[in-house]
């Protein structure tokens, strides 16, 4: 008889293996403890760490606590108060549901759990490497404090993987930041070696929490976002395109209140910025998705960092549309004021349905009809032959004529490129222009698109091309110069960051064909330009991510004049 080769692992070994998945580093311990505190309805959560969490991690909460019996149970594998059956997993609202975190953490540390549920006396349990070593009565207020010392003391291989204390501290701070964003109504604090790293009082609104975490400078660059389609809703904030930078952005996704890593949803959100942002800039994004519990599976990742959507495409479309809507209103234009600061922070409004022009956008301001022969809308003033000024409901709007025309032309040209093409004028005297070798290649590659925007070209001889027709986007349009600049850009890959070839071409054409700064506009032209800008889908941003309009709030004028 041979001895059996298969044996069921003792609980302690199983716990340590589970710990490998759930407890990677101090930050994962903090995540599990704080999630438990939130699940226990805590109002205030304090976290302390020492030495990056190597020597000490402590999380205290004022939640509902546990009875002594429950506290002992909580340390057993698969012991949870949060679900009773697999069916409960559908739409589970608590962070926890696996009943694994506490035993896993306790199996790889010197662990202490102190808790009181307000009904009877509290208890303090001491556990070393998974073995309960002592239980004492504890006198304390309702709530729970978990202390974790010597993390990975009994798994030296894991301990070796810990990074420098500063790195671990940063990861802990990030975990707490994410959960603080998920629950603005709960107060959070973090101290590291007795230094305060985060202190966020309970807030009523997400934007106040953002202030507390990152300061006003970032908060002021964010536009509120809120769109619902069917049972799914996305809300949160998207950064104003002109204030996005290539590095250092904040990007967070929450699904049914749970923080998740989802690069695809972030990419969908970035797609919403299409044509309104410089290709290298990465906007800050805070996306909160709310959808029915059965539309998402939260049990697909041991640390719950990912979820699976029943219909991912629908969710990605919702996010893209939500961002696009957030950028559409004139409020998305850059404000002028103290330090580029916005006025009062806008409450996110929810738009039902799919109307393209949100309420509040004064498209009527410069309506084409003229009642009684007099133009409608406020007076327009052109200054420096470059900017157009007019009064709005709550301030003064300043339009950059080139950026504005670029946006208008871009949207028009995208319709032409995908539709019937642009009306072109046959030139009485065809132009002949010379190009370089790479430019001729670019013309060849884009001949069809050039024709659609109105340039009909024919190779002549050598480096010479004959231009038979040209578009006529405005009276001061110089066809030869525009074509030369356009072809130069195409050959030089100037808009290279744009993923889509049509959009890249459209943006290049719009930029080169638009009216330039320094051109005088007569009043009718100026009105027409502003009217068309306000009717555009994304009126507030040009194709490089710069603002087309800045607004000087009336309140700012009043402040400066001491009214
Ligand atoms: N801070 C706390 N306050 C009150 N009860 C707690 C606290 N922490 C843990 N518990 C109780 O202990 C149980 C076990 O916690 P544990 O984190 O191990 O599992 P879980 O939260 O149920 O699931 P998961 O492993 O997914 O986190 C919880 O279900 C809860 O009842
Ligand atoms: Mg838990």
XYZ file of C-alpha atoms and ligand atoms in Angstrom:
595
model
C 0.000 0.000 0.000
C 1.385 3.382 -0.934
C 0.658 6.449 1.162
C -1.933 8.770 -0.469
C -0.338 11.576 -2.455
C -3.259 13.948 -2.101
C -4.054 15.761 1.148
C -6.457 18.546 2.011
C -4.461 21.601 3.029
C -4.781 22.799 6.629
C -6.791 26.026 6.955
C -3.729 28.035 7.873
C -1.941 27.049 4.660
C -5.067 27.771 2.630
C -5.284 31.196 4.282
C -1.682 31.953 3.436
C -2.294 30.978 -0.167
C -5.379 33.198 -0.289
C -3.252 35.947 1.206
C -1.026 35.663 -1.842
C -3.921 36.839 -3.978
C -5.534 39.358 -1.677
C -2.623 40.756 0.331
C 0.169 41.866 -1.884
C 1.518 44.808 0.068
C 0.544 47.214 2.866
C -1.760 49.099 0.520
C -3.846 45.972 -0.055
C -4.195 45.472 3.712
C -5.369 49.059 4.045
C -7.828 48.583 1.194
C -9.405 45.512 2.825
C -9.603 47.091 6.290
C -11.082 50.348 5.046
C -13.601 48.541 2.845
C -14.687 46.541 5.896
C -15.102 49.784 7.840
C -17.231 51.255 5.039
C -19.309 48.082 4.937
C -19.839 48.538 8.698
C -21.364 51.991 8.013
C -18.514 53.945 9.592
C -18.714 57.748 9.514
C -15.064 58.292 10.354
C -12.109 56.123 9.341
C -8.575 56.686 10.576
C -5.544 54.902 9.161
C -2.057 55.018 10.642
C 1.022 53.413 9.174
C 4.658 53.265 10.221
C 7.646 52.523 8.052
C 5.507 52.311 4.916
C 3.260 49.778 6.661
C 6.032 47.246 7.318
C 6.045 47.682 11.050
C 2.501 48.944 11.607
C -0.844 49.350 9.895
C -3.836 50.381 11.965
C -7.371 51.141 10.801
C -9.982 52.429 13.245
C -13.634 53.000 12.532
C -16.802 54.011 14.311
C -18.971 51.516 12.441
C -21.372 48.982 13.909
C -18.629 46.720 15.285
C -18.941 43.019 16.100
C -20.039 40.946 19.056
C -17.245 38.820 20.625
C -18.626 35.696 18.957
C -18.799 37.341 15.549
C -15.281 38.667 15.983
C -13.973 35.110 16.396
C -15.982 33.961 13.379
C -14.704 36.823 11.261
C -11.230 35.311 11.487
C -12.352 32.075 9.901
C -12.127 31.437 6.233
C -15.312 32.014 4.215
C -16.971 33.687 7.190
C -18.943 36.702 6.064
C -22.002 38.624 7.164
C -22.492 40.085 3.699
C -23.932 37.308 1.563
C -25.664 34.014 2.281
C -25.977 32.492 -1.189
C -24.543 32.819 -4.673
C -27.730 34.618 -5.715
C -26.841 37.382 -3.244
C -23.809 38.144 -5.383
C -26.030 39.671 -8.042
C -26.127 43.354 -7.319
C -24.131 42.953 -4.090
C -23.782 46.432 -2.615
C -21.059 45.834 -0.038
C -17.357 45.998 -0.857
C -16.726 42.614 0.734
C -18.450 39.311 0.055
C -15.740 36.634 -0.024
C -15.095 36.301 3.705
C -11.393 36.023 3.053
C -9.675 39.272 3.871
C -9.328 39.134 7.660
C -8.120 35.487 7.911
C -5.742 36.091 4.987
C -4.206 39.170 6.605
C -4.064 37.504 10.029
C -2.238 34.499 8.562
C 0.734 36.589 7.458
C 1.110 39.064 10.343
C 0.889 39.751 14.051
C -2.711 40.790 14.097
C -4.992 42.371 16.634
C -8.736 42.879 16.299
C -10.510 45.063 18.825
C -14.194 45.577 18.414
C -17.419 46.429 20.242
C -20.944 46.411 18.874
C -22.460 48.696 21.479
C -24.662 45.904 22.884
C -22.277 44.201 25.296
C -18.606 44.364 26.228
C -15.991 44.559 23.528
C -13.257 42.063 22.774
C -9.595 42.126 21.809
C -8.263 39.143 19.853
C -4.572 38.584 19.281
C -3.512 36.389 16.370
C -0.004 35.435 15.264
C 0.472 33.938 11.832
C -3.133 32.768 11.815
C -3.246 31.246 15.352
C -5.441 32.939 17.947
C -3.169 33.536 20.912
C -5.350 35.463 23.244
C -8.761 37.024 23.812
C -9.370 39.772 26.380
C -12.347 41.921 27.168
C -11.920 45.438 25.792
C -13.552 48.639 26.904
C -14.108 50.886 23.927
C -16.691 52.808 21.978
C -18.700 51.074 19.302
C -16.538 50.367 16.291
C -13.500 48.381 15.274
C -9.739 48.798 15.315
C -7.489 46.395 13.448
C -3.741 46.524 14.017
C -1.352 44.682 11.727
C 2.285 44.426 12.759
C 5.186 42.638 11.088
C 3.417 42.075 7.768
C 4.800 38.937 6.039
C 7.017 38.128 9.080
C 6.385 34.409 8.425
C 6.603 34.566 4.622
C 10.097 36.017 4.073
C 9.878 35.649 0.290
C 6.932 38.060 0.257
C 8.534 40.415 2.706
C 11.476 40.742 0.354
C 9.164 42.036 -2.348
C 8.172 45.080 -0.305
C 9.473 48.291 -1.829
C 11.047 51.280 -0.141
C 8.857 52.753 2.635
C 8.204 55.894 0.577
C 6.878 53.774 -2.295
C 4.645 51.677 -0.042
C 3.410 54.834 1.680
C 2.459 56.331 -1.669
C 0.516 53.196 -2.564
C -1.347 53.331 0.766
C -2.151 56.967 0.204
C -3.480 56.185 -3.276
C -5.737 53.415 -1.967
C -7.198 55.766 0.601
C -7.650 58.522 -1.971
C -9.645 56.210 -4.221
C -11.938 55.077 -1.410
C -12.313 58.662 -0.231
C -13.548 59.548 -3.734
C -15.972 56.638 -3.626
C -17.500 57.886 -0.369
C -17.334 61.672 0.073
C -19.836 61.393 2.947
C -17.312 59.559 5.154
C -14.406 61.309 6.908
C -10.968 59.841 6.150
C -7.527 60.480 7.582
C -4.120 58.952 7.036
C -0.965 59.467 9.070
C 2.391 57.995 8.203
C 5.053 57.987 10.928
C 2.846 60.510 12.749
C 2.752 62.870 9.768
C -0.678 63.670 8.338
C -0.860 62.697 4.668
C -4.559 62.971 4.066
C -7.341 64.611 5.972
C -10.736 64.728 4.321
C -13.742 65.738 6.415
C -17.150 64.369 5.518
C -18.495 66.272 2.511
C -21.889 66.626 0.942
C -20.655 66.819 -2.624
C -17.966 65.072 -4.593
C -16.414 68.349 -5.695
C -15.766 69.293 -2.051
C -13.990 65.978 -1.566
C -11.893 66.717 -4.661
C -10.977 70.084 -3.118
C -9.933 68.372 0.095
C -7.806 65.775 -1.691
C -6.160 67.800 -4.461
C -6.944 71.433 -3.876
C -8.902 73.997 -5.798
C -6.551 74.251 -8.753
C -7.527 70.863 -10.097
C -11.164 71.112 -9.026
C -11.557 74.311 -11.030
C -10.527 72.613 -14.272
C -13.261 69.973 -14.046
C -16.549 69.979 -15.902
C -19.516 68.123 -14.442
C -20.698 65.109 -16.351
C -24.043 63.356 -16.146
C -25.755 61.290 -18.804
C -28.278 58.514 -18.563
C -29.278 56.074 -21.250
C -31.871 53.523 -20.263
C -30.964 52.045 -16.893
C -27.306 53.090 -17.054
C -25.909 56.401 -15.932
C -22.462 57.944 -15.962
C -21.674 60.922 -13.754
C -18.582 62.586 -12.359
C -16.148 65.025 -13.893
C -14.144 65.489 -17.085
C -11.330 68.002 -17.381
C -11.633 71.039 -19.623
C -9.571 70.208 -22.745
C -7.467 73.369 -22.639
C -6.418 72.553 -19.079
C -5.391 68.949 -19.690
C -1.663 68.156 -19.744
C 0.379 65.280 -21.184
C 1.324 63.923 -17.737
C 0.067 63.730 -14.174
C -3.624 63.356 -14.816
C -6.039 61.830 -12.311
C -8.167 59.054 -13.757
C -10.610 56.964 -11.742
C -13.485 54.674 -12.586
C -16.158 53.535 -10.151
C -18.818 51.000 -10.965
C -21.795 50.872 -8.620
C -19.656 52.696 -6.054
C -16.747 50.274 -6.370
C -13.355 51.517 -7.580
C -12.154 49.463 -10.544
C -9.268 49.499 -12.983
C -10.720 49.817 -16.437
C -8.407 51.262 -19.087
C -11.025 50.604 -21.772
C -13.568 52.878 -20.144
C -10.919 55.566 -19.809
C -10.171 55.161 -23.485
C -13.854 55.472 -24.299
C -13.940 58.685 -22.281
C -10.926 59.985 -24.191
C -12.707 59.202 -27.430
C -15.319 61.686 -26.235
C -12.635 64.391 -26.417
C -12.057 63.647 -30.103
C -11.334 66.829 -32.058
C -11.357 68.963 -28.912
C -7.995 68.172 -27.355
C -4.342 68.139 -28.372
C -3.369 64.531 -29.147
C -0.752 64.277 -26.403
C -2.854 65.775 -23.610
C -4.470 63.372 -21.151
C -7.502 64.814 -19.366
C -8.304 64.059 -15.741
C -11.426 61.913 -15.483
C -13.640 60.802 -12.627
C -16.264 58.404 -13.917
C -19.022 56.990 -11.749
C -21.117 54.356 -13.453
C -24.453 53.422 -12.071
C -26.247 50.483 -13.618
C -28.555 47.686 -12.572
C -26.922 45.050 -10.369
C -27.474 42.295 -12.893
C -25.685 44.261 -15.644
C -22.298 43.724 -14.044
C -20.414 40.837 -12.406
C -18.190 41.998 -9.554
C -16.796 38.577 -8.686
C -14.145 38.204 -11.395
C -10.959 39.341 -9.631
C -9.536 38.240 -6.225
C -8.964 41.807 -5.078
C -12.157 42.999 -6.865
C -10.095 45.401 -9.000
C -12.015 44.500 -12.152
C -15.620 43.872 -13.077
C -17.294 42.309 -16.078
C -20.104 44.110 -17.891
C -22.923 42.232 -19.524
C -22.861 44.743 -22.363
C -19.498 46.452 -22.443
C -20.023 48.187 -25.766
C -23.149 49.905 -24.499
C -21.275 51.117 -21.408
C -18.357 52.420 -23.466
C -20.759 54.303 -25.729
C -22.485 55.786 -22.697
C -19.165 57.017 -21.312
C -18.084 58.529 -24.622
C -21.415 60.284 -25.071
C -21.334 61.502 -21.472
C -17.944 63.147 -21.921
C -18.967 64.714 -25.208
C -22.006 66.253 -23.589
C -19.945 67.573 -20.718
C -17.756 69.429 -23.223
C -20.622 70.835 -25.253
C -22.079 73.678 -23.163
C -20.583 77.124 -23.233
C -19.828 76.649 -19.554
C -17.121 74.296 -20.792
C -15.293 77.333 -22.165
C -12.291 78.596 -20.270
C -13.177 81.146 -17.587
C -11.070 84.169 -16.818
C -10.695 85.133 -13.234
C -8.460 84.689 -10.250
C -5.871 82.127 -11.299
C -8.031 80.776 -14.124
C -10.577 79.800 -11.496
C -14.167 79.088 -12.418
C -17.097 80.736 -10.774
C -19.350 78.632 -8.609
C -18.868 74.948 -9.221
C -21.640 73.586 -11.399
C -23.870 70.877 -10.077
C -23.994 67.986 -12.484
C -27.312 68.005 -14.298
C -28.801 64.874 -15.749
C -29.904 64.978 -19.338
C -32.438 62.436 -20.359
C -32.549 61.190 -23.908
C -30.078 62.077 -26.588
C -30.762 65.679 -27.620
C -27.553 67.119 -29.004
C -27.732 70.691 -27.769
C -28.066 70.908 -24.020
C -30.250 73.515 -22.413
C -28.561 76.750 -21.435
C -26.568 77.074 -24.633
C -27.626 80.406 -26.103
C -27.808 79.280 -29.735
C -30.588 81.791 -30.220
C -28.297 84.629 -29.314
C -27.329 85.432 -32.871
C -30.238 83.918 -34.743
C -30.088 84.562 -38.477
C -33.508 86.245 -38.741
C -33.566 89.957 -38.133
C -36.785 91.215 -36.483
C -37.751 94.549 -37.975
C -34.598 94.703 -40.066
C -32.416 94.952 -36.977
C -29.977 92.160 -36.194
C -30.904 90.035 -33.216
C -28.693 89.440 -30.232
C -26.219 91.596 -28.349
C -23.769 93.946 -30.029
C -20.528 92.470 -31.239
C -17.191 94.232 -31.078
C -14.097 93.096 -32.934
C -10.816 94.029 -31.240
C -7.242 93.678 -32.556
C -8.849 92.308 -35.740
C -8.705 89.011 -33.884
C -11.242 88.782 -31.032
C -15.008 89.198 -30.938
C -16.595 90.468 -27.721
C -20.212 90.271 -26.686
C -22.342 90.282 -23.580
C -23.887 87.071 -22.243
C -26.336 86.444 -19.447
C -23.694 86.468 -16.748
C -20.596 87.997 -18.210
C -18.622 88.950 -21.261
C -17.690 86.349 -23.852
C -14.539 86.745 -25.936
C -14.254 84.655 -29.085
C -11.002 83.994 -30.928
C -12.040 84.371 -34.559
C -9.528 81.887 -35.942
C -10.222 79.171 -33.338
C -13.949 79.719 -33.715
C -13.863 79.444 -37.482
C -11.642 76.396 -37.226
C -14.233 74.632 -35.052
C -17.064 75.623 -37.390
C -15.165 74.505 -40.488
C -14.068 71.281 -38.848
C -17.612 70.193 -38.104
C -18.720 71.260 -41.577
C -15.857 69.525 -43.326
C -16.419 66.276 -41.408
C -19.965 66.249 -42.779
C -18.621 66.894 -46.271
C -15.942 64.222 -46.028
C -18.478 61.611 -45.036
C -21.278 62.983 -47.243
C -21.579 64.733 -50.558
C -18.436 66.800 -50.522
C -18.123 70.553 -50.516
C -19.293 73.002 -53.116
C -16.207 74.058 -55.060
C -15.561 76.959 -57.366
C -14.028 76.349 -60.732
C -11.128 78.753 -61.011
C -11.238 81.045 -64.048
C -7.487 80.848 -64.291
C -6.252 77.487 -62.980
C -3.402 77.802 -60.487
C -0.133 76.041 -61.031
C 1.829 75.278 -57.859
C 5.174 73.599 -57.194
C 5.603 70.968 -54.491
C 8.453 68.906 -53.019
C 8.696 65.134 -53.476
C 7.148 64.236 -50.096
C 4.412 66.808 -50.674
C 3.549 65.265 -54.040
C 3.273 61.896 -52.301
C 0.947 63.428 -49.710
C -1.214 64.894 -52.491
C -1.365 61.492 -54.136
C -2.370 59.818 -50.886
C -5.077 62.386 -50.151
C -6.362 63.176 -53.657
C -9.864 61.856 -52.929
C -10.145 63.791 -49.636
C -8.772 66.955 -51.214
C -11.442 66.711 -53.900
C -14.144 66.305 -51.271
C -13.201 69.567 -49.601
C -13.124 71.293 -52.987
C -9.564 71.028 -54.308
C -9.471 69.329 -57.703
C -5.858 68.796 -58.626
C -4.045 67.422 -61.630
C -0.364 66.579 -61.901
C 1.201 68.720 -64.596
C 4.865 68.097 -65.116
C 7.738 67.383 -62.742
C 6.849 68.963 -59.444
C 4.048 71.123 -60.756
C 0.372 70.578 -60.039
C -2.585 72.338 -61.620
C -5.461 73.384 -59.365
C -8.802 73.473 -61.196
C -11.241 74.071 -58.359
C -10.962 75.457 -54.835
C -13.292 75.751 -51.848
C -14.532 79.136 -50.709
C -14.949 79.100 -46.940
C -14.774 82.890 -46.528
C -14.212 86.007 -48.637
C -10.557 86.427 -47.676
C -9.698 82.843 -48.472
C -6.388 82.433 -50.328
C -6.656 79.117 -52.140
C -2.984 78.769 -53.102
C -1.678 79.543 -49.652
C -4.173 77.266 -47.940
C -3.350 74.371 -50.253
C 0.386 74.817 -49.768
C 0.046 74.897 -45.983
C -2.381 71.989 -45.972
C -0.154 69.810 -48.130
C 2.867 70.820 -46.034
C 1.062 69.681 -42.886
C -0.030 66.407 -44.459
C 3.504 65.662 -45.652
C 5.028 66.684 -42.318
C 2.585 64.639 -40.232
C 1.698 67.692 -38.173
C -1.556 66.225 -36.911
C 0.091 62.827 -36.497
C -1.385 62.193 -33.039
C -4.895 61.913 -34.455
C -5.850 58.290 -34.751
C -8.481 58.620 -37.448
C -7.304 59.560 -40.956
C -10.493 61.412 -41.915
C -10.498 63.421 -38.702
C -6.824 64.198 -39.121
C -7.431 65.503 -42.596
C -10.510 67.432 -41.475
C -8.647 69.109 -38.641
C -5.715 70.026 -40.874
C -7.981 71.513 -43.498
C -10.038 73.425 -40.926
C -6.909 74.863 -39.382
C -5.513 76.047 -42.702
C -8.745 77.233 -44.301
C -10.078 79.148 -41.302
C -10.030 82.910 -41.182
C -6.788 84.086 -39.589
C -6.104 86.434 -36.749
C -5.510 89.971 -37.989
C -8.320 89.988 -40.551
C -10.922 92.653 -40.163
C -14.448 91.253 -40.239
C -17.441 93.367 -41.120
C -20.245 93.232 -38.528
C -22.385 90.815 -40.557
C -19.492 88.376 -40.991
C -18.671 88.551 -37.305
C -22.297 87.834 -36.331
C -22.497 84.963 -38.778
C -19.310 83.423 -37.399
C -20.496 83.608 -33.792
C -23.923 82.329 -34.766
C -22.403 79.294 -36.461
C -20.010 78.711 -33.578
C -22.820 78.645 -31.038
C -24.661 76.139 -33.210
C -21.677 73.772 -33.361
C -21.622 70.500 -31.433
C -18.521 71.380 -29.424
C -18.489 75.179 -29.600
C -16.095 75.810 -26.754
C -12.946 74.091 -28.064
C -10.913 74.261 -31.237
C -9.310 71.223 -32.850
C -6.043 71.712 -30.960
C -7.731 71.653 -27.549
C -7.520 75.403 -27.151
C -10.580 77.357 -26.104
C -12.583 79.159 -28.789
C -14.325 81.275 -26.178
C -13.236 82.622 -22.835
C -15.733 84.091 -20.444
C -15.190 86.980 -18.100
C -17.808 86.415 -15.419
C -19.817 89.415 -14.339
C -18.999 88.494 -10.743
C -15.303 88.876 -11.523
C -15.889 92.398 -12.867
C -17.873 93.248 -9.755
C -15.110 91.885 -7.560
C -12.435 93.934 -9.314
C -14.456 97.120 -9.145
C -15.466 96.479 -5.544
C -19.198 96.489 -6.290
N -14.454 46.968 10.605
C -15.422 46.067 10.769
N -16.564 46.384 11.416
C -17.560 45.477 11.560
N -17.498 44.221 11.085
C -16.395 43.833 10.442
C -15.307 44.738 10.241
N -14.345 44.075 9.556
C -14.834 42.828 9.331
N -16.057 42.684 9.850
C -16.895 41.470 9.811
O -16.042 40.394 9.546
C -16.445 39.656 8.411
C -15.234 39.138 7.684
O -14.480 40.206 7.097
P -13.618 39.920 5.802
O -13.053 41.172 5.291
O -12.697 38.789 6.107
O -14.709 39.335 4.780
P -15.784 40.142 3.944
O -15.616 41.579 4.098
O -17.112 39.577 4.310
O -15.422 39.662 2.475
P -14.065 40.019 1.641
O -13.102 38.913 1.881
O -14.574 40.052 0.257
O -13.564 41.312 2.163
C -17.270 40.633 7.613
O -18.215 39.971 6.801
C -17.911 41.481 8.715
O -19.066 40.882 9.181
Mg -13.820 42.536 3.735
